[in-house]
Coordinates of C-alpha atoms and ligand atoms in Angstrom, one line a residue:
W311 CA 0.1 -0.1 -0.1
V312 CA 1.6 3.2 -1.0
Q313 CA 0.3 6.7 -0.1
L314 CA 0.0 8.5 -3.2
S315 CA 0.4 12.2 -1.9
T316 CA 0.7 14.0 1.4
L317 CA 0.1 17.4 0.3
P318 CA -3.3 18.9 1.4
P319 CA -5.8 19.2 -1.4
E320 CA -5.9 22.5 -3.4
P321 CA -9.1 24.6 -2.7
V322 CA -11.8 24.7 -4.9
I323 CA -13.5 28.2 -6.1
P324 CA -16.6 28.8 -5.0
S325 CA -16.9 32.4 -6.2
K326 CA -14.6 34.5 -8.4
K327 CA -15.4 37.7 -6.4
P328 CA -14.9 38.5 -3.0
F329 CA -17.8 38.7 -0.1
K330 CA -18.6 41.7 1.3
V331 CA -18.9 41.3 4.9
E332 CA -19.8 43.5 8.1
L333 CA -17.2 42.3 10.7
V334 CA -17.8 42.6 14.4
G335 CA -14.9 43.7 16.6
G336 CA -14.0 41.1 19.0
K337 CA -15.8 38.2 17.3
R338 CA -14.2 35.1 16.3
Y339 CA -14.6 34.3 12.4
S340 CA -13.3 31.3 10.7
W341 CA -12.9 31.7 7.0
C342 CA -13.0 28.9 4.6
T343 CA -9.9 27.8 2.8
C344 CA -11.3 24.9 0.9
G345 CA -13.9 26.3 -0.7
H346 CA -16.6 23.7 0.0
S347 CA -18.4 25.5 2.6
K348 CA -22.0 26.2 1.8
K349 CA -22.0 29.2 4.1
Q350 CA -19.2 31.2 2.1
P351 CA -17.3 32.9 2.8
F352 CA -17.1 31.5 6.2
C353 CA -16.6 27.4 7.5
D354 CA -19.3 25.2 7.7
G355 CA -17.1 22.1 8.5
A356 CA -17.2 20.7 4.9
H357 CA -13.4 20.5 5.0
K358 CA -13.5 17.5 7.3
T359 CA -14.9 15.5 4.6
K360 CA -14.2 17.0 1.4
A361 CA -10.5 18.6 2.2
Q362 CA -8.7 16.9 4.7
G363 CA -5.7 18.5 5.6
L364 CA -7.1 21.7 5.2
S365 CA -8.2 23.9 8.0
P366 CA -10.3 27.0 8.3
L367 CA -8.5 30.5 9.1
R368 CA -9.8 31.9 12.4
F369 CA -9.3 35.6 13.1
V370 CA -10.9 38.3 15.4
P371 CA -11.3 41.8 14.0
E372 CA -10.0 44.2 16.1
K373 CA -12.9 46.6 15.5
D374 CA -16.2 46.6 13.6
A375 CA -15.4 47.0 9.9
T376 CA -16.9 46.6 6.4
A377 CA -14.5 43.7 4.6
W378 CA -14.1 42.2 1.3
L379 CA -13.2 38.7 2.3
C380 CA -11.7 36.2 -0.5
G381 CA -14.1 33.9 -2.4
C382 CA -11.7 32.2 -4.8
K383 CA -9.5 31.2 -1.8
Y384 CA -6.3 32.1 -3.8
T385 CA -5.6 35.6 -2.2
N386 CA -2.2 36.1 -0.6
N387 CA -3.6 38.2 2.0
P388 CA -6.2 35.6 3.7
P389 CA -9.2 36.2 4.6
Y390 CA -9.1 39.2 2.5
C391 CA -9.2 40.0 -1.1
D392 CA -6.2 41.1 -3.0
G393 CA -7.4 41.0 -6.2
T394 CA -5.9 37.5 -7.2
H395 CA -9.3 36.6 -8.6
K396 CA -8.4 38.6 -11.6
Q397 CA -5.6 36.7 -12.3
D398 CA -5.9 34.5 -15.3
F399 CA -5.4 31.1 -13.5
V400 CA -8.7 32.0 -11.4
I401 CA -10.5 33.3 -14.4
S402 CA -9.8 30.2 -16.4
A403 CA -10.5 27.6 -13.5
P404 CA -13.8 25.9 -13.1
L405 CA -16.0 27.2 -10.8
H406 CA -17.0 24.4 -7.9
E407 CA -20.9 23.6 -7.6
Q408 CA -21.9 23.2 -4.1
T409 CA -23.5 19.5 -4.1
D410 CA -25.0 17.5 -1.0
S411 CA -22.8 14.5 -1.9
Ligands
LIG1979 S1 -11.8 36.9 -4.3 FE1 -10.0 36.0 -4.0 S2 -8.7 37.5 -4.4 FE2 -10.4 38.5 -4.6

């Protein structure tokens, strides 16, 4: 028996645009990193079955703020959108359809 890969899975792309959210200062958030959550841009636990090896990014904003959270999952400044969704590799990638299976 050979383990084929020990690398964590690549995220799928649930949205090619960021999500505008009103963050509450001091509150704990879990930003979905795997793309499988149905509660985008936040984690719903889907990584436990669909993307083992990935885990959500937990963050606590210092104060109330309007933020654009990355929906493509390829930002270099997670959880915030940094414009990476405008790059060709995201534009040409398939959009992930959320399914129940
Ligand atoms: S939505 Fe991912 S970088 Fe903008």
